[in-house]
Coordinates of C-alpha atoms and ligand atoms in Angstrom, one line a residue:
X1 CA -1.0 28.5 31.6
X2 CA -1.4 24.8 31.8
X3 CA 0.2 22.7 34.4
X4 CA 3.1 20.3 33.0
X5 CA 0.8 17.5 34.9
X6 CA -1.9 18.3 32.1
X7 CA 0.3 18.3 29.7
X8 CA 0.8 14.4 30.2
X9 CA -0.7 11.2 31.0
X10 CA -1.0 9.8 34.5
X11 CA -2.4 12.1 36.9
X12 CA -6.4 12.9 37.1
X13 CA -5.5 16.6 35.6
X14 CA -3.7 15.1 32.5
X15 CA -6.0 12.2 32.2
X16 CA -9.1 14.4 31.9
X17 CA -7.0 16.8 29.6
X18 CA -6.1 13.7 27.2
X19 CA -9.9 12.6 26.9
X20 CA -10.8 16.5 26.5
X21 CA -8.1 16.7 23.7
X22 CA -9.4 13.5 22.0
X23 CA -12.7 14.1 21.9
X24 CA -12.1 17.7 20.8
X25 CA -10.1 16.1 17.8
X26 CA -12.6 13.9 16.9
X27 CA -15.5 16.1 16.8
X28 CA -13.3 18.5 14.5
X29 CA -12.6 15.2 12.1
X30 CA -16.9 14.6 12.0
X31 CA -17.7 18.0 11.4
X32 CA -15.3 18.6 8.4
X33 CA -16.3 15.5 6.9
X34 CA -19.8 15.8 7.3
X35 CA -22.4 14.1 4.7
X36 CA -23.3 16.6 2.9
X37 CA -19.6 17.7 1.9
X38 CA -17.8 16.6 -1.1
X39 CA -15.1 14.5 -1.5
X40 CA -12.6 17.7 -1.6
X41 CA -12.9 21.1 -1.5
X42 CA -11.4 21.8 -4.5
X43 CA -9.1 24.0 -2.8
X44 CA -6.1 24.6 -5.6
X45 CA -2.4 24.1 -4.8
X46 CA -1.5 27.8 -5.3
X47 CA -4.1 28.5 -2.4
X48 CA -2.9 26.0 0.2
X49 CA 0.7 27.6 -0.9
X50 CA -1.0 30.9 0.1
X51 CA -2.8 29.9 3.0
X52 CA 0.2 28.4 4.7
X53 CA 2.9 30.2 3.6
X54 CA 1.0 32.9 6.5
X55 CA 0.8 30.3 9.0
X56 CA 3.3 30.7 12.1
X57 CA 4.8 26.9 13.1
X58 CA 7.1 27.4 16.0
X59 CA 5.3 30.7 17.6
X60 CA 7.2 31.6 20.6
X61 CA 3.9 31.5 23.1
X62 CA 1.6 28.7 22.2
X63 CA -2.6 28.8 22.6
X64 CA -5.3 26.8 24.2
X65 CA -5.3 23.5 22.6
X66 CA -9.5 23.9 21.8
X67 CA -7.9 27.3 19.6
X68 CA -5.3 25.3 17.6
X69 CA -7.7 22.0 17.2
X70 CA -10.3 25.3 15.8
X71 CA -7.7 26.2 13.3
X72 CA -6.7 22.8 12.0
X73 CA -10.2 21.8 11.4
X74 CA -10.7 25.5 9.3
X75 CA -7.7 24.5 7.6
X76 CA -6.2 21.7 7.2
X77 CA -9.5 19.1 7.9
X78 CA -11.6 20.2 5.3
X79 CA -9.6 20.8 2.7
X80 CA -8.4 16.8 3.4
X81 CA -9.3 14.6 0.7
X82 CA -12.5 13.0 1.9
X83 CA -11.5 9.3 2.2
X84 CA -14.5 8.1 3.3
X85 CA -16.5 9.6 1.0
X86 CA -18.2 6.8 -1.4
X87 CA -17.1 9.3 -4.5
X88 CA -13.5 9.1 -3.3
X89 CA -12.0 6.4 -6.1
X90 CA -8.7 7.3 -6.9
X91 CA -6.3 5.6 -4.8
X92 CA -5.3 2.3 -3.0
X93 CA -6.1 4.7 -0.2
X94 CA -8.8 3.3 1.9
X95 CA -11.4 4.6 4.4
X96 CA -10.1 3.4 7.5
X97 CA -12.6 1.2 10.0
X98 CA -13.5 2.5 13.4
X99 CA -12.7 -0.6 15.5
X100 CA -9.1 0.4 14.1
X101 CA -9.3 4.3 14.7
X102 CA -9.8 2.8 18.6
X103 CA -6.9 0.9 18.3
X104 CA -4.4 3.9 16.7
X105 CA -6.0 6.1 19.6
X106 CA -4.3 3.1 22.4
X107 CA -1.1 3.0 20.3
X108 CA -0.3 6.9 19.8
X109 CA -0.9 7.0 23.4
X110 CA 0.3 4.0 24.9
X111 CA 3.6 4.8 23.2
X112 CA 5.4 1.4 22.8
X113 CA 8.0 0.9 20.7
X114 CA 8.3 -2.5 19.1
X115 CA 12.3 -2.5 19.3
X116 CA 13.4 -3.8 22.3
X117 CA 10.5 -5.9 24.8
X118 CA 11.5 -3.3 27.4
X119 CA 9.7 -1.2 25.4
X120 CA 6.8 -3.4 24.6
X121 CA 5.9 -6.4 26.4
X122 CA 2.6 -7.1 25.7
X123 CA 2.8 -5.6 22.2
X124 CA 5.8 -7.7 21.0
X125 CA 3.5 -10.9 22.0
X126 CA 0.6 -9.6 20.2
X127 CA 3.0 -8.5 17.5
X128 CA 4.5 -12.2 17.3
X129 CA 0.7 -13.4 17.7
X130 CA -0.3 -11.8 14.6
X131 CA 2.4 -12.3 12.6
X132 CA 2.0 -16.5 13.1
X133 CA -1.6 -16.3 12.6
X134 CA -0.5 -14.3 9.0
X135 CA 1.6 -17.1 8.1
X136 CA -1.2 -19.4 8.6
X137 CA -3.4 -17.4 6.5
X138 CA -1.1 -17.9 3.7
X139 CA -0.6 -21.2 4.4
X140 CA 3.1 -21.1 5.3
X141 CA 4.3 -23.7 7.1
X142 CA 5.1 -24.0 11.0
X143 CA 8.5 -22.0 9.7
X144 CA 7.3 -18.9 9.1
X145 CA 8.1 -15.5 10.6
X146 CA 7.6 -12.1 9.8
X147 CA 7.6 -8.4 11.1
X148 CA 5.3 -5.6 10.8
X149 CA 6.3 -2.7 8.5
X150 CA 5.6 1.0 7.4
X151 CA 3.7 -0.2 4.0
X152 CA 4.9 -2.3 0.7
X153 CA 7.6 -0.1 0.2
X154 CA 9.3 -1.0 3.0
X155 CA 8.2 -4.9 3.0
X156 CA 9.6 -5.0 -0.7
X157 CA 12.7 -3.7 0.3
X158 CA 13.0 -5.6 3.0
X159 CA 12.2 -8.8 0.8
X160 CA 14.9 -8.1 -1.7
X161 CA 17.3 -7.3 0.8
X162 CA 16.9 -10.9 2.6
X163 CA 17.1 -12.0 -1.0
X164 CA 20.2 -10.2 -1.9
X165 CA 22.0 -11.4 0.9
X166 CA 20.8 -14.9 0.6
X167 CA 22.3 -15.2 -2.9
X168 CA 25.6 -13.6 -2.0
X169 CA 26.3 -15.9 0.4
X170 CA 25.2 -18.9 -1.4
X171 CA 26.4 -18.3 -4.7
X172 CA 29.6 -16.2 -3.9
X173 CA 30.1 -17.4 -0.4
X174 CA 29.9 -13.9 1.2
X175 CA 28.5 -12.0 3.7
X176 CA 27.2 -8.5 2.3
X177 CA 26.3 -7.7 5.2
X178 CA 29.8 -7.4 6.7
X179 CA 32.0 -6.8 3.9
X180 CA 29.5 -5.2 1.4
X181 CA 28.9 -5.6 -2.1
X182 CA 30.9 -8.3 -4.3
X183 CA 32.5 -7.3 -7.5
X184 CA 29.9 -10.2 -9.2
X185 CA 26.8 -8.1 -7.9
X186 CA 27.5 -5.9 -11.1
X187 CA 25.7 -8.7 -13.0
X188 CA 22.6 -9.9 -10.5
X189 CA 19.2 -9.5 -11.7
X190 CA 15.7 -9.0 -10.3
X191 CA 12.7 -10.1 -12.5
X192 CA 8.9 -8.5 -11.9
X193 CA 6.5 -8.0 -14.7
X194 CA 6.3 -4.8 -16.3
X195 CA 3.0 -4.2 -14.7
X196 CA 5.0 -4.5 -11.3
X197 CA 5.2 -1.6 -8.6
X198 CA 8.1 0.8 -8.9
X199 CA 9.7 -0.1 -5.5
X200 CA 10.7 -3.2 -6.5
X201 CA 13.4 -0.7 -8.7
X202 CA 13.8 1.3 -6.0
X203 CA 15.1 -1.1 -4.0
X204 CA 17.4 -2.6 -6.5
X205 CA 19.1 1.2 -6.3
X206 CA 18.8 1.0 -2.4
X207 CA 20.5 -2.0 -2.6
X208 CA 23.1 -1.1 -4.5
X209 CA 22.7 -2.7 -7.7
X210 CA 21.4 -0.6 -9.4
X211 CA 17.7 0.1 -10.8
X212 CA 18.7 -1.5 -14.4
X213 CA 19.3 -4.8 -12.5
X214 CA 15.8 -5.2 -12.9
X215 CA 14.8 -6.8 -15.7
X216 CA 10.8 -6.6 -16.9
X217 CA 8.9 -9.7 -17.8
X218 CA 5.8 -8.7 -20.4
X219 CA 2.4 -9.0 -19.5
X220 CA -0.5 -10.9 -21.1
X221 CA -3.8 -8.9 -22.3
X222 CA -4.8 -9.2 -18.7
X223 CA -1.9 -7.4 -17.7
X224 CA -0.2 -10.7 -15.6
X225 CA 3.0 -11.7 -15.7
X226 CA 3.7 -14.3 -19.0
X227 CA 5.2 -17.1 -17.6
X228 CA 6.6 -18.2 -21.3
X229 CA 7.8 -14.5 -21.4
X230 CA 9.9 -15.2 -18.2
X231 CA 11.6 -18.1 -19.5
X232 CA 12.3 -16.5 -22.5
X233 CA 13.7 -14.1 -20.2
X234 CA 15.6 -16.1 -18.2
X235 CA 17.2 -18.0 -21.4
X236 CA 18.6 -14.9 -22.6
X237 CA 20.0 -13.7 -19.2
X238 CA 22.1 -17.1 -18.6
X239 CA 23.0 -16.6 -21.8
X240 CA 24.5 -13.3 -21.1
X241 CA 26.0 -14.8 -18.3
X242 CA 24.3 -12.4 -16.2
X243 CA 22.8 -13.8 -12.5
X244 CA 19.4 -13.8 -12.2
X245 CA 18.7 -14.1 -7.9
X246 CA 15.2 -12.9 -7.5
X247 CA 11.7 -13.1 -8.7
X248 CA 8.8 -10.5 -8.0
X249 CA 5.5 -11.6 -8.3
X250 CA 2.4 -9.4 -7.9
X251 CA -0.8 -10.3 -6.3
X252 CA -2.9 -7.1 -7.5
X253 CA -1.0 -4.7 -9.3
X254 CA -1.3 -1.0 -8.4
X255 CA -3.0 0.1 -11.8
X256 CA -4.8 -2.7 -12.9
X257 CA -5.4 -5.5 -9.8
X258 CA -3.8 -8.2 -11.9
X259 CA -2.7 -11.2 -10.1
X260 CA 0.5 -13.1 -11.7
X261 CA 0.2 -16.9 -12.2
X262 CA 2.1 -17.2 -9.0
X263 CA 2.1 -20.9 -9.1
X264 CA 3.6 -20.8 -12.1
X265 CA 6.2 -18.2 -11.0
X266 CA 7.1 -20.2 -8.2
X267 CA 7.8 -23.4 -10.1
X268 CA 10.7 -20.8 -12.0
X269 CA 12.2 -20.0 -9.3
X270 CA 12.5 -23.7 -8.1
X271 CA 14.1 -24.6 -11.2
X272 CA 16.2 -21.4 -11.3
X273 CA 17.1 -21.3 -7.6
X274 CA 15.7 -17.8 -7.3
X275 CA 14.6 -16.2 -4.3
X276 CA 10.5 -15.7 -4.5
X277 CA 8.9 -12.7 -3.2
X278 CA 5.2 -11.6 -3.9
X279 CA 4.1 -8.4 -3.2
X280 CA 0.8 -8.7 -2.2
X281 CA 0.5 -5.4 -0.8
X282 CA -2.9 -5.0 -2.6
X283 CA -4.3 -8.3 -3.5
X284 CA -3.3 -10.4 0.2
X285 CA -7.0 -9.3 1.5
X286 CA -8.2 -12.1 -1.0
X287 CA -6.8 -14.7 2.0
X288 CA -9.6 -14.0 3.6
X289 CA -12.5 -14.8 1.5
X290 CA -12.9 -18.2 0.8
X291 CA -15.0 -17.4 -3.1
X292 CA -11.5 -15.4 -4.0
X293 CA -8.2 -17.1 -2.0
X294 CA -7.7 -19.5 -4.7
X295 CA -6.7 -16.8 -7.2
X296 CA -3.9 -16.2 -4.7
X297 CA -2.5 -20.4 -5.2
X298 CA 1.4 -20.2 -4.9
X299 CA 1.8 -17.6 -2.7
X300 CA 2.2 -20.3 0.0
X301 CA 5.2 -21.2 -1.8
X302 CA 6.8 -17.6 -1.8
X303 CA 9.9 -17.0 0.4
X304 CA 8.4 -13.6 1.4
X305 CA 5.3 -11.8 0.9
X306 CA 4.5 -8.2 1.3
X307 CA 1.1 -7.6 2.6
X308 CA -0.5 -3.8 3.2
X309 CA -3.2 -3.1 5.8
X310 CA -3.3 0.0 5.1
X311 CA -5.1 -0.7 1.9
X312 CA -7.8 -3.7 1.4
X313 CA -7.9 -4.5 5.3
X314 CA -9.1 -0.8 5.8
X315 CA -6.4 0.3 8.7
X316 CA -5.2 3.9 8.8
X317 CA -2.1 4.7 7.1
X318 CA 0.6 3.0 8.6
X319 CA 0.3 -0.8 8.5
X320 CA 2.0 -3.5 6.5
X321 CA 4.0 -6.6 7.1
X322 CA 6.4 -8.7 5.7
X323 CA 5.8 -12.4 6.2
X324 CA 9.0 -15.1 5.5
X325 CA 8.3 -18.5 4.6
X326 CA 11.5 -19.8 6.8
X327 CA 11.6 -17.6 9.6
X328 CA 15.3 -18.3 9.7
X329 CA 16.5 -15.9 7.1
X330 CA 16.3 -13.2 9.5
X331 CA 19.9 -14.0 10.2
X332 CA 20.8 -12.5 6.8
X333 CA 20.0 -9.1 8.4
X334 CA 20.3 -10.1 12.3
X335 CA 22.7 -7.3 14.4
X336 CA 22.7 -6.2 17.3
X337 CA 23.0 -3.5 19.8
X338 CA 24.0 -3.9 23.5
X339 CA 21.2 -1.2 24.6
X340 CA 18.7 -3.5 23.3
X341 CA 18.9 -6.9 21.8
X342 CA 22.5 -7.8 23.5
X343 CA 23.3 -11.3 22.2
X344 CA 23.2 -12.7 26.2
X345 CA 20.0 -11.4 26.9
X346 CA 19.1 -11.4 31.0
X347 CA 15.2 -11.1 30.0
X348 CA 15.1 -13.7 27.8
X349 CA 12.5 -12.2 25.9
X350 CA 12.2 -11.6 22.2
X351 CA 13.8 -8.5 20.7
X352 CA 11.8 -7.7 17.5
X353 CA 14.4 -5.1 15.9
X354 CA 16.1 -7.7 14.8
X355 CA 13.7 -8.7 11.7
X356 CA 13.3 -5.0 11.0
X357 CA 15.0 -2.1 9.0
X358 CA 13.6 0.1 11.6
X359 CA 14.9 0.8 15.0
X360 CA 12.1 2.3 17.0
X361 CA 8.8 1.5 15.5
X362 CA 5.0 1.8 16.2
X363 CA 2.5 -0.8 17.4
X364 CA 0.7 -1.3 14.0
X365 CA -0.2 -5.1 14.5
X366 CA -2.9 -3.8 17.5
X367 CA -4.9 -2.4 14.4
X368 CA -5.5 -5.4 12.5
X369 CA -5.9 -7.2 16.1
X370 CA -9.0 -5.0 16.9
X371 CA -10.4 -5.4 13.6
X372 CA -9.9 -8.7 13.6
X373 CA -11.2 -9.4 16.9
X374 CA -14.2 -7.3 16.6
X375 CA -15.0 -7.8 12.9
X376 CA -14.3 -11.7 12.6
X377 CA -12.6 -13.2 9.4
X378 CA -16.2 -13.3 7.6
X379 CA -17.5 -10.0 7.8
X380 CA -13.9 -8.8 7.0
X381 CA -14.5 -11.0 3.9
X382 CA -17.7 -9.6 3.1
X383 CA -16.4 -6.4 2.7
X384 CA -14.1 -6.9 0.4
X385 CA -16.1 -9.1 -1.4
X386 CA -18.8 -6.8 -2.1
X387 CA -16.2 -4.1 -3.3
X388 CA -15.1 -7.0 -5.7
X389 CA -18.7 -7.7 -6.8
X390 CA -19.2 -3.5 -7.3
X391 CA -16.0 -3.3 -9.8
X392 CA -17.8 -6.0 -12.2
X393 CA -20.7 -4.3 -12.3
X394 CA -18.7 -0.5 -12.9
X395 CA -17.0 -2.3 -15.6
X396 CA -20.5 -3.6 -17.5
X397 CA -21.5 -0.4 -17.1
X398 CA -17.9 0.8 -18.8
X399 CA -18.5 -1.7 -21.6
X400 CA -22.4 -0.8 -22.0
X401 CA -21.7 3.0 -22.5
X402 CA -21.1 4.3 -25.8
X403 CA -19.2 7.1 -24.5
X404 CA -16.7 5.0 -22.5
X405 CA -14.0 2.8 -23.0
X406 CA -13.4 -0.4 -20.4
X407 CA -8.9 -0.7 -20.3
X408 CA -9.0 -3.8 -18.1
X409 CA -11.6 -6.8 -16.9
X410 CA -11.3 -6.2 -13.0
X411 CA -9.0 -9.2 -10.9
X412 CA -9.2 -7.1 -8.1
X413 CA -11.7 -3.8 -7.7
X414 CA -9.2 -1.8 -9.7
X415 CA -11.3 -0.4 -13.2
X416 CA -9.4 1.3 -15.8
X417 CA -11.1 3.2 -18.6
X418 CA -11.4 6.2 -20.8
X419 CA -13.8 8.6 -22.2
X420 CA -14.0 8.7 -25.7
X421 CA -17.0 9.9 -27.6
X422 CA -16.8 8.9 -31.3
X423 CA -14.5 10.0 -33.4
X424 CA -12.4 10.9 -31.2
X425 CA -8.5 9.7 -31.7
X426 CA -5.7 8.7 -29.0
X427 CA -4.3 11.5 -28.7
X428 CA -7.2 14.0 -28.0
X429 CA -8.4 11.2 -25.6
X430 CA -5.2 11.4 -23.6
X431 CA -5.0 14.9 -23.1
X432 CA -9.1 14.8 -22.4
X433 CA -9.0 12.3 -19.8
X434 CA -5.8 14.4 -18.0
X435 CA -8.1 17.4 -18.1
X436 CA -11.4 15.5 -16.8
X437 CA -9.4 14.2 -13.6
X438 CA -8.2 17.6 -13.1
X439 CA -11.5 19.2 -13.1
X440 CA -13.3 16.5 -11.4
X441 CA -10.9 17.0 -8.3
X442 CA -11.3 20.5 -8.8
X443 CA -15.0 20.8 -8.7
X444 CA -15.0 18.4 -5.7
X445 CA -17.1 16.2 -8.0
X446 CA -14.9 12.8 -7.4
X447 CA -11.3 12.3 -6.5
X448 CA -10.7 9.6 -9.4
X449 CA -7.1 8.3 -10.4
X450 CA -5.3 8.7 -14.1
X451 CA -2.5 6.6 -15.2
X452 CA -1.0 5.8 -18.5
X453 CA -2.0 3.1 -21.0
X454 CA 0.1 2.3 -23.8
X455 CA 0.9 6.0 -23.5
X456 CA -2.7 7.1 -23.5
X457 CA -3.6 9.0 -20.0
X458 CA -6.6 6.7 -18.6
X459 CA -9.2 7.4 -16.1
X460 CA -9.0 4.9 -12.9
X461 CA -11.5 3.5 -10.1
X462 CA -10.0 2.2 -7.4
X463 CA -13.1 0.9 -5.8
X464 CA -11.7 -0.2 -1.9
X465 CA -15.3 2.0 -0.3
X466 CA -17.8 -1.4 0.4
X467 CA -20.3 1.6 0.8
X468 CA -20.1 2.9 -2.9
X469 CA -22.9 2.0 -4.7
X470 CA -23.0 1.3 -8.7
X471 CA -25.1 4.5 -8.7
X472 CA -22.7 6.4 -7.0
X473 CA -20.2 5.1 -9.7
X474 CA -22.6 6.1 -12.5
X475 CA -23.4 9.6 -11.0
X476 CA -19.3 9.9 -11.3
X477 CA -19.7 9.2 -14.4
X478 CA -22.2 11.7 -15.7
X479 CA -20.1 14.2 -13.7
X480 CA -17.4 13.7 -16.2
X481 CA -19.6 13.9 -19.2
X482 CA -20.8 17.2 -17.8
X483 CA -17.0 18.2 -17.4
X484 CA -15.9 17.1 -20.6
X485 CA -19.1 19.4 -22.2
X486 CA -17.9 22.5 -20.4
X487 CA -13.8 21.4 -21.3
X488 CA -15.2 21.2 -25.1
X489 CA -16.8 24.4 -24.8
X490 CA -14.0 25.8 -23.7
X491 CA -11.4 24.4 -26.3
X492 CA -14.4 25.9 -29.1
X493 CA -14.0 29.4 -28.0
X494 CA -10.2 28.9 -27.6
X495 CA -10.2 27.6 -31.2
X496 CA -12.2 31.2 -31.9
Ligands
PLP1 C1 0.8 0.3 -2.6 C2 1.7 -0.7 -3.2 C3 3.1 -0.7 -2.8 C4 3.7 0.3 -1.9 O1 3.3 0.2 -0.7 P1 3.2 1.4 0.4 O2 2.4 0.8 1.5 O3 2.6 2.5 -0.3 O4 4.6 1.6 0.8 C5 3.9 -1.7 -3.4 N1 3.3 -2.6 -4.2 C6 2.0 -2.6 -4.6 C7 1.5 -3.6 -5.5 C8 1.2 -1.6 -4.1 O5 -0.1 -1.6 -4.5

């Protein structure tokens, strides 16, 4: 049996276990995605039910750790969605860099948790580090503050409850966060585009207002929010006496990469005295190239942003932040807790679980800080850049093909698009492009996204890879021609 000593970090026995155990894991994580493999196994769901339905979690007497890492690269490794793998184009779900795998391998095991600085010295400065030099990549002022999060979910939440707060204690002179909702809140409104992500109504129903307090702004043809739309909008909800507090903008929405006109936006919610938050969750990568950070003008001017890392900075699932123009609308959500941010502090060090929803939470900013560090702002750029550059050329080869049909000019590297061979009618060409996604991911040809179009199921690229090629993008392509001769085939001898 192994000693409790290698079992843990600190002694030679344990350290030489730990590097054994990494390098065991990572060697299992090359092999099962080796080149020559497709992006998935095409392993159905009815398998994996079978497969682990059989497969003992808790045994009573464990194994040697080489046996389990065995097992979980036989089954669980490769039949993992290849994200790497330049035919992988479904998601915002990105291939994560290697300087940042490094930096996941110090967190997991260093352990600190960004609660308390007890916990997390060094971290919380390099936390606090990163989060200023954030703000000044969006230009905020010397004001700004912000906190590193699980992903956009959480930073929109966390946005629109700053927001909520904010505007029940200026409008209604009360503190929600002590004596809850007031009987007004039955009438406050969010407004995000109709193109916006659905968090921003789940938060309205985390926050207790209720999902139909938001209130969708139409898009333009390029799927951004209309700013004539919104005051339309906002017309019609004084009117109704109703109390708009908040605005949503998107920088890149999920479907379609669209940026609002965010300067636009944010000269509404001066007039309007709304709170301004853009989720940026996709499109914030754009603030570091210099050809593509003026489509993000305005979001300087946003009182939060919600940025992801964990999508065009290419960090491994989790990583996001929320960033606060004035850094002093944490007190809308500031408690605290004697065990670790008492409000007479002997330390006199900062405490970052104030500015969060979480209590404990991981050391996500060292990610970024190693890619940053190692990468440099340029290259970083050039990366996305070139992902940029490859979506305009998929979506000339979209327009070019007789057989396809382009759904959006690409903001972002986001290319929506259907196959329709003539003749064939809305309908048909929903329930075609449902089946080709499901057989491509079937066949291990190409993990590729679907979504709905003015309720016609559409094919989707989400192009993050900066190593897939147009080629690899037209070989995609062909597959789903192939795909949709054998699903026709099919449908004839049904039809018999
Ligand atoms: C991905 C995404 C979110 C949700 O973020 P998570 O990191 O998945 O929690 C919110 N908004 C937009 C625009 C997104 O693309």
């Amino acid at each position: 049996m192994t000693s409790v000593d290698e079992l843990f970090l600190g002694t030679d026995a344990g350290n030489d276990a730990y590097r054994e155990a990494v390098s065991q894991a990572s060697e299992a994580v090359v092999e099962a995605f080796a080149e020559n493999a497709t992006p998935y196994s095409g392993v159905a769901p009815g398998r994996l039910d079978d497969r682990f339905a059989e497969s003992e979690c808790l045994p009573d007497e464990g194994q040697p750790l080489a046996e389990t890492i065995e097992e979980v690269g036989d089954d669980v490794l490769s039949d993992s969605v290849g994200v790497s793998d330049s035919r992988c184009v479904a998601h915002l779900h990105c291939p994560p860099l290697v300087p940042a795998l490094a930096a996941e391998t110090a967190i997991a095991a260093t352990n600190q948790s960004l609660d308390s600085w007890d916990q997390s010295p060094a971290a919380t400065h390099v936390e606090r580090r990163m989060v200023d030099r954030l703000c000044e990549l969006f230009d905020y002022g010397s004001g700004g503050d912000g906190v590193f999060t699980s992903g956009g979910t959480q930073s929109n939440f966390e946005g629109l409850l700053l927001a909520r707060n904010w505007f029940a204690r200026e409008r209604f002179g009360r503190r929600v966060e002590e004596t809850g909702l007031p009987h007004e809140a039955k009438a406050m409104r969010i407004l995000c585009s109709e193109a916006a992500h659905f968090t921003a109504k789940q938060a309205a129903a985390h926050l207790g207002l209720g999902e139909n307090a938001v209130v969708t702004v139409p898009t333009d043809d390029g799927y951004r929010m209309d700013s004539e739309a919104l005051d339309a909008t906002l017309a019609d909800l004084r009117q109704r006496d109703e109390e708009p507090f908040a605005l949503v903008g998107t920088a890149g929405t999920t479907d379609f990469g669209s940026i609002d006109p965010l300067d636009a936006l944010a000269d509404r919610a001066n007039e309007h005295d709304l709170w301004f938050h853009v989720d940026a969750a996709y499109g914030g990568a754009l603030a570091l190239s210099e050809t593509h950070r003026e489509k993000l003008t305005g979001i300087e001017r946003a009182d939060s942003l919600a940025v992801d890392f964990h999508k065009l900075f290419y960090q491994p699932i989790s990583c996001g932040a929320l960033l606060v123009r004035d850094g002093e609308r944490f007190d809308l959500i500031e408690r605290s807790a004697a065990y670790l941010n008492p409000e007479e502090d002997d330390l006199a060090a900062p405490n970052l679980v104030s500015k969060s929803v979480q209590t404990t939470r991981r050391f996500d900013a060292l990610k970024p800080y190693v890619t940053f560090r190692t990468l440099g702002r340029e290259r970083l750029a050039t990366l996305v850049e070139s992902t940029l550059e490859l979506a305009d050329d998929v979506a000339a080869l979209l327009a070019d093909a007789p057989d396809f049909e382009l759904v959006n000019d690409p903001t972002l590297n986001a290319v929506v698009f259907r196959y329709r061979p003539a003749g064939v009618g809305d309908e048909r060409v929903g329930r075609l492009n449902a089946a080709l996604r499901e057989a491509l991911l079937r066949n291990g040809d190409a993990v590729v996204g679907r979504t709905e179009v003015e309720g016609t199921t559409s094919l989707k690229f989400t192009l993050l890879n900066p190593k897939t090629t147009v080629e690899d993008v037209a070989d995609v392509l062909d597959a789903v021609r192939n795909r949709a001769r054998t699903i026709e085939v099919a449908d004839q001898q049904l039809r018999r």
